[in-house]
Amino acid sequence: MTDNDQTKMTESMQIMRIVIWFYFFYTWATLLDAVFIGIGKLKFLLIKSCVINFTVYLIPFILIAVNILFLNIKLIILIYSFSLLGSFIVNLIMYLILLSKNKETMLG
C-alpha cells in the first residue's frame, strides 16, 4: 500500500467515525417518516424539510458565502451529519405533538 493509499484509508476511517453515530438518528428519523406517511400526515414531512433546509443547510451556506466558514470535507460531513440529527429531532417533536393530541386514538 502506498503512502497515498494509507492516507486515503485513514481519512475514510475518520469520516466513518464521525458519520456512523449520526446514522442511528437517521434510522429513527426514517422510522418516524414512515409513521407519518402511514397515517397520512405528509404535511409533517414538508415541515421537517423546511426546518432542516432553512437551518442546517442555509445557515452554513450563508456563513460560507460571507467567508466566516471555509468549505472543506469535514465541514461538509458535519453539515450532513447534523441534518440527520436535525431530522430526527424535528420528527420526534412532531410525533410527540401528534401523540399528545391523539392519545386516545393512537394508543387504542
Tab-separated table of N, CA and C in Angstrom:
chain	number	residue	atom	x	y	z
A	1	MET	N	0.851	-1.171	0.000
A	1	MET	CA	0.000	0.000	0.000
A	1	MET	C	0.901	1.239	0.000
A	2	THR	N	0.609	2.164	-0.876
A	2	THR	CA	1.399	3.390	-0.958
A	2	THR	C	1.000	4.355	0.156
A	3	ASP	N	1.826	5.369	0.344
A	3	ASP	CA	1.517	6.387	1.356
A	3	ASP	C	0.206	7.087	1.053
A	4	ASN	N	-0.068	7.331	-0.241
A	4	ASN	CA	-1.306	7.979	-0.651
A	4	ASN	C	-2.514	7.105	-0.311
A	5	ASP	N	-2.393	5.794	-0.553
A	5	ASP	CA	-3.478	4.870	-0.214
A	5	ASP	C	-3.706	4.836	1.296
A	6	GLN	N	-2.621	4.828	2.038
A	6	GLN	CA	-2.719	4.818	3.501
A	6	GLN	C	-3.391	6.093	4.007
A	7	THR	N	-3.063	7.226	3.415
A	7	THR	CA	-3.673	8.500	3.799
A	7	THR	C	-5.160	8.488	3.505
A	8	LYS	N	-5.531	7.981	2.314
A	8	LYS	CA	-6.954	7.905	1.961
A	8	LYS	C	-7.704	6.985	2.908
A	9	MET	N	-7.076	5.876	3.279
A	9	MET	CA	-7.702	4.940	4.200
A	9	MET	C	-7.904	5.586	5.567
A	10	THR	N	-6.917	6.309	6.042
A	10	THR	CA	-7.016	6.994	7.332
A	10	THR	C	-8.112	8.058	7.298
A	11	GLU	N	-8.165	8.842	6.244
A	11	GLU	CA	-9.211	9.862	6.108
A	11	GLU	C	-10.594	9.227	6.047
A	12	SER	N	-10.719	8.128	5.321
A	12	SER	CA	-12.004	7.437	5.228
A	12	SER	C	-12.457	6.921	6.587
A	13	MET	N	-11.533	6.393	7.359
A	13	MET	CA	-11.880	5.899	8.690
A	13	MET	C	-12.285	7.050	9.618
A	14	GLN	N	-11.633	8.197	9.493
A	14	GLN	CA	-12.008	9.358	10.298
A	14	GLN	C	-13.417	9.817	9.947
A	15	ILE	N	-13.733	9.847	8.658
A	15	ILE	CA	-15.072	10.235	8.216
A	15	ILE	C	-16.106	9.253	8.751
A	16	MET	N	-15.806	7.967	8.652
A	16	MET	CA	-16.742	6.955	9.124
A	16	MET	C	-16.988	7.095	10.628
A	17	ARG	N	-15.932	7.361	11.388
A	17	ARG	CA	-16.094	7.508	12.837
A	17	ARG	C	-16.999	8.681	13.202
A	18	ILE	N	-17.006	9.712	12.393
A	18	ILE	CA	-17.878	10.859	12.649
A	18	ILE	C	-19.312	10.544	12.241
A	19	VAL	N	-19.496	10.028	11.055
A	19	VAL	CA	-20.823	9.881	10.464
A	19	VAL	C	-21.613	8.712	11.038
A	20	ILE	N	-20.949	7.653	11.433
A	20	ILE	CA	-21.650	6.434	11.845
A	20	ILE	C	-22.638	6.693	12.973
A	21	TRP	N	-22.292	7.560	13.914
A	21	TRP	CA	-23.180	7.831	15.047
A	21	TRP	C	-24.435	8.561	14.610
A	22	PHE	N	-24.305	9.393	13.603
A	22	PHE	CA	-25.463	10.141	13.133
A	22	PHE	C	-26.446	9.252	12.369
A	23	TYR	N	-25.971	8.133	11.850
A	23	TYR	CA	-26.866	7.223	11.148
A	23	TYR	C	-27.847	6.543	12.082
A	24	PHE	N	-27.565	6.462	13.352
A	24	PHE	CA	-28.547	5.962	14.304
A	24	PHE	C	-29.747	6.908	14.357
A	25	PHE	N	-29.471	8.205	14.347
A	25	PHE	CA	-30.559	9.184	14.313
A	25	PHE	C	-31.313	9.108	12.990
A	26	TYR	N	-30.594	8.880	11.903
A	26	TYR	CA	-31.224	8.729	10.590
A	26	TYR	C	-32.213	7.563	10.600
A	27	THR	N	-31.821	6.461	11.231
A	27	THR	CA	-32.690	5.286	11.293
A	27	THR	C	-33.999	5.616	12.001
A	28	TRP	N	-33.902	6.286	13.126
A	28	TRP	CA	-35.108	6.635	13.869
A	28	TRP	C	-35.937	7.693	13.141
A	29	ALA	N	-35.276	8.640	12.486
A	29	ALA	CA	-35.993	9.661	11.719
A	29	ALA	C	-36.757	9.010	10.573
A	30	THR	N	-36.152	8.028	9.915
A	30	THR	CA	-36.806	7.332	8.818
A	30	THR	C	-38.002	6.528	9.318
A	31	LEU	N	-37.867	5.936	10.485
A	31	LEU	CA	-38.990	5.219	11.081
A	31	LEU	C	-40.167	6.166	11.326
A	32	LEU	N	-39.877	7.339	11.879
A	32	LEU	CA	-40.947	8.307	12.121
A	32	LEU	C	-41.517	8.840	10.804
A	33	ASP	N	-40.682	9.001	9.777
A	33	ASP	CA	-41.191	9.375	8.445
A	33	ASP	C	-42.216	8.347	7.970
A	34	ALA	N	-41.888	7.073	8.156
A	34	ALA	CA	-42.796	6.004	7.725
A	34	ALA	C	-44.115	6.056	8.501
A	35	VAL	N	-44.042	6.388	9.774
A	35	VAL	CA	-45.269	6.528	10.574
A	35	VAL	C	-46.115	7.671	10.023
A	36	PHE	N	-45.496	8.804	9.739
A	36	PHE	CA	-46.240	9.950	9.208
A	36	PHE	C	-46.870	9.616	7.859
A	37	ILE	N	-46.135	8.936	7.013
A	37	ILE	CA	-46.679	8.543	5.708
A	37	ILE	C	-47.827	7.563	5.905
A	38	GLY	N	-47.642	6.615	6.808
A	38	GLY	CA	-48.665	5.599	7.055
A	38	GLY	C	-49.968	6.167	7.570
A	39	ILE	N	-49.914	7.231	8.349
A	39	ILE	CA	-51.151	7.815	8.883
A	39	ILE	C	-51.607	9.027	8.072
A	40	GLY	N	-50.908	9.270	6.960
A	40	GLY	CA	-51.341	10.336	6.054
A	40	GLY	C	-50.972	11.744	6.479
A	41	LYS	N	-49.968	11.893	7.311
A	41	LYS	CA	-49.542	13.220	7.779
A	41	LYS	C	-48.339	13.701	6.968
A	42	LEU	N	-48.515	13.853	5.684
A	42	LEU	CA	-47.424	14.255	4.803
A	42	LEU	C	-46.991	15.698	5.044
A	43	LYS	N	-47.885	16.493	5.622
A	43	LYS	CA	-47.505	17.881	5.916
A	43	LYS	C	-46.363	17.932	6.931
A	44	PHE	N	-46.256	16.902	7.775
A	44	PHE	CA	-45.152	16.860	8.728
A	44	PHE	C	-43.806	16.697	8.016
A	45	LEU	N	-43.814	15.955	6.915
A	45	LEU	CA	-42.576	15.796	6.141
A	45	LEU	C	-42.190	17.114	5.477
A	46	LEU	N	-43.182	17.869	5.037
A	46	LEU	CA	-42.922	19.189	4.466
A	46	LEU	C	-42.343	20.124	5.523
A	47	ILE	N	-42.924	20.105	6.700
A	47	ILE	CA	-42.437	20.942	7.797
A	47	ILE	C	-40.991	20.595	8.127
A	48	LYS	N	-40.724	19.296	8.235
A	48	LYS	CA	-39.351	18.864	8.553
A	48	LYS	C	-38.375	19.316	7.473
A	49	SER	N	-38.737	19.152	6.223
A	49	SER	CA	-37.857	19.555	5.130
A	49	SER	C	-37.569	21.049	5.174
A	50	CYS	N	-38.587	21.842	5.442
A	50	CYS	CA	-38.386	23.294	5.513
A	50	CYS	C	-37.482	23.674	6.677
A	51	VAL	N	-37.716	23.079	7.839
A	51	VAL	CA	-36.903	23.396	9.017
A	51	VAL	C	-35.444	23.029	8.769
A	52	ILE	N	-35.207	21.835	8.255
A	52	ILE	CA	-33.820	21.392	8.024
A	52	ILE	C	-33.166	22.232	6.936
A	53	ASN	N	-33.863	22.475	5.844
A	53	ASN	CA	-33.264	23.240	4.745
A	53	ASN	C	-32.960	24.678	5.134
A	54	PHE	N	-33.821	25.282	5.966
A	54	PHE	CA	-33.599	26.675	6.337
A	54	PHE	C	-32.698	26.859	7.546
A	55	THR	N	-32.361	25.785	8.243
A	55	THR	CA	-31.445	25.910	9.378
A	55	THR	C	-30.131	25.202	9.098
A	56	VAL	N	-30.189	23.903	8.990
A	56	VAL	CA	-28.964	23.110	8.868
A	56	VAL	C	-28.205	23.428	7.589
A	57	TYR	N	-28.909	23.700	6.500
A	57	TYR	CA	-28.221	23.957	5.233
A	57	TYR	C	-28.037	25.446	4.939
A	58	LEU	N	-29.048	26.251	5.181
A	58	LEU	CA	-28.977	27.663	4.807
A	58	LEU	C	-27.981	28.448	5.646
A	59	ILE	N	-27.960	28.209	6.939
A	59	ILE	CA	-27.052	28.960	7.815
A	59	ILE	C	-25.586	28.745	7.429
A	60	PRO	N	-25.129	27.493	7.287
A	60	PRO	CA	-23.733	27.329	6.849
A	60	PRO	C	-23.471	27.904	5.455
A	61	PHE	N	-24.458	27.792	4.562
A	61	PHE	CA	-24.285	28.350	3.220
A	61	PHE	C	-24.029	29.853	3.286
A	62	ILE	N	-24.791	30.549	4.103
A	62	ILE	CA	-24.607	31.996	4.255
A	62	ILE	C	-23.245	32.291	4.883
A	63	LEU	N	-22.876	31.523	5.905
A	63	LEU	CA	-21.586	31.743	6.570
A	63	LEU	C	-20.411	31.457	5.635
A	64	ILE	N	-20.579	30.514	4.739
A	64	ILE	CA	-19.544	30.237	3.735
A	64	ILE	C	-19.495	31.384	2.721
A	65	ALA	N	-20.662	31.876	2.329
A	65	ALA	CA	-20.729	32.949	1.332
A	65	ALA	C	-20.079	34.237	1.820
A	66	VAL	N	-20.144	34.511	3.125
A	66	VAL	CA	-19.541	35.732	3.670
A	66	VAL	C	-18.162	35.469	4.277
A	67	ASN	N	-17.597	34.327	3.960
A	67	ASN	CA	-16.235	33.946	4.370
A	67	ASN	C	-16.023	33.864	5.881
A	68	ILE	N	-17.050	33.467	6.598
A	68	ILE	CA	-16.890	33.195	8.024
A	68	ILE	C	-16.501	31.726	8.214
A	69	LEU	N	-17.144	30.862	7.457
A	69	LEU	CA	-16.764	29.448	7.408
A	69	LEU	C	-16.079	29.180	6.083
A	70	PHE	N	-15.185	28.212	6.089
A	70	PHE	CA	-14.485	27.852	4.864
A	70	PHE	C	-14.801	26.402	4.527
A	71	LEU	N	-15.183	26.186	3.302
A	71	LEU	CA	-15.634	24.877	2.854
A	71	LEU	C	-14.479	23.888	2.811
A	72	ASN	N	-14.669	22.777	3.489
A	72	ASN	CA	-13.739	21.656	3.413
A	72	ASN	C	-14.527	20.380	3.669
A	73	ILE	N	-13.891	19.253	3.524
A	73	ILE	CA	-14.593	17.977	3.625
A	73	ILE	C	-15.187	17.762	5.016
A	74	LYS	N	-14.492	18.177	6.063
A	74	LYS	CA	-15.023	17.982	7.413
A	74	LYS	C	-16.261	18.837	7.659
A	75	LEU	N	-16.278	20.044	7.110
A	75	LEU	CA	-17.467	20.877	7.248
A	75	LEU	C	-18.653	20.248	6.517
A	76	ILE	N	-18.414	19.725	5.333
A	76	ILE	CA	-19.480	19.062	4.578
A	76	ILE	C	-20.014	17.861	5.361
A	77	ILE	N	-19.117	17.100	5.950
A	77	ILE	CA	-19.529	15.941	6.751
A	77	ILE	C	-20.349	16.382	7.953
A	78	LEU	N	-19.932	17.430	8.614
A	78	LEU	CA	-20.672	17.913	9.780
A	78	LEU	C	-22.040	18.466	9.403
A	79	ILE	N	-22.124	19.185	8.301
A	79	ILE	CA	-23.417	19.697	7.851
A	79	ILE	C	-24.355	18.535	7.561
A	80	TYR	N	-23.856	17.551	6.835
A	80	TYR	CA	-24.668	16.369	6.512
A	80	TYR	C	-25.077	15.631	7.784
A	81	SER	N	-24.138	15.442	8.685
A	81	SER	CA	-24.424	14.711	9.917
A	81	SER	C	-25.455	15.431	10.774
A	82	PHE	N	-25.332	16.748	10.863
A	82	PHE	CA	-26.307	17.492	11.655
A	82	PHE	C	-27.677	17.544	10.980
A	83	SER	N	-27.712	17.378	9.664
A	83	SER	CA	-29.018	17.277	9.003
A	83	SER	C	-29.706	15.983	9.410
A	84	LEU	N	-28.946	14.912	9.586
A	84	LEU	CA	-29.526	13.645	10.053
A	84	LEU	C	-30.045	13.789	11.473
A	85	LEU	N	-29.250	14.405	12.331
A	85	LEU	CA	-29.664	14.627	13.714
A	85	LEU	C	-30.872	15.566	13.776
A	86	GLY	N	-30.823	16.640	13.011
A	86	GLY	CA	-31.937	17.591	12.994
A	86	GLY	C	-33.224	16.960	12.508
A	87	SER	N	-33.142	16.107	11.513
A	87	SER	CA	-34.331	15.421	11.008
A	87	SER	C	-34.972	14.583	12.112
A	88	PHE	N	-34.140	13.893	12.868
A	88	PHE	CA	-34.658	13.092	13.974
A	88	PHE	C	-35.326	13.974	15.022
A	89	ILE	N	-34.670	15.053	15.402
A	89	ILE	CA	-35.216	15.924	16.449
A	89	ILE	C	-36.551	16.529	16.021
A	90	VAL	N	-36.620	17.041	14.791
A	90	VAL	CA	-37.869	17.632	14.301
A	90	VAL	C	-38.961	16.568	14.224
A	91	ASN	N	-38.635	15.396	13.707
A	91	ASN	CA	-39.621	14.312	13.632
A	91	ASN	C	-40.111	13.915	15.020
A	92	LEU	N	-39.190	13.810	15.966
A	92	LEU	CA	-39.571	13.407	17.315
A	92	LEU	C	-40.499	14.439	17.947
A	93	ILE	N	-40.195	15.706	17.789
A	93	ILE	CA	-41.062	16.760	18.337
A	93	ILE	C	-42.450	16.681	17.710
A	94	MET	N	-42.507	16.539	16.389
A	94	MET	CA	-43.814	16.462	15.730
A	94	MET	C	-44.568	15.201	16.133
A	95	TYR	N	-43.855	14.090	16.301
A	95	TYR	CA	-44.508	12.853	16.716
A	95	TYR	C	-45.078	12.986	18.124
A	96	LEU	N	-44.317	13.607	19.022
A	96	LEU	CA	-44.813	13.788	20.393
A	96	LEU	C	-46.022	14.718	20.426
A	97	ILE	N	-46.014	15.746	19.592
A	97	ILE	CA	-47.177	16.634	19.497
A	97	ILE	C	-48.383	15.856	18.978
A	98	LEU	N	-48.170	15.082	17.922
A	98	LEU	CA	-49.248	14.266	17.354
A	98	LEU	C	-49.759	13.269	18.377
A	99	LEU	N	-48.848	12.649	19.096
A	99	LEU	CA	-49.237	11.664	20.104
A	99	LEU	C	-50.036	12.304	21.230
A	100	SER	N	-49.644	13.493	21.662
A	100	SER	CA	-50.366	14.145	22.754
A	100	SER	C	-51.752	14.606	22.320
A	101	LYS	N	-51.901	14.985	21.044
A	101	LYS	CA	-53.206	15.416	20.549
A	101	LYS	C	-54.152	14.247	20.312
A	102	ASN	N	-53.594	13.095	19.987
A	102	ASN	CA	-54.416	11.937	19.628
A	102	ASN	C	-54.133	10.753	20.538
A	103	LYS	N	-53.944	11.004	21.812
A	103	LYS	CA	-53.560	9.952	22.743
A	103	LYS	C	-54.552	8.790	22.748
A	104	GLU	N	-55.821	9.096	22.780
A	104	GLU	CA	-56.826	8.047	22.872
A	104	GLU	C	-56.881	7.202	21.596
A	105	THR	N	-56.833	7.845	20.445
A	105	THR	CA	-56.989	7.106	19.188
A	105	THR	C	-55.731	6.338	18.806
A	106	MET	N	-54.554	6.840	19.155
A	106	MET	CA	-53.312	6.170	18.744
A	106	MET	C	-52.932	5.033	19.686
A	107	LEU	N	-53.309	5.110	20.936
A	107	LEU	CA	-52.926	4.072	21.887
A	107	LEU	C	-53.990	3.002	22.052
A	108	GLY	N	-55.096	3.167	21.406
A	108	GLY	CA	-56.125	2.139	21.435
A	108	GLY	C	-57.142	2.446	22.467
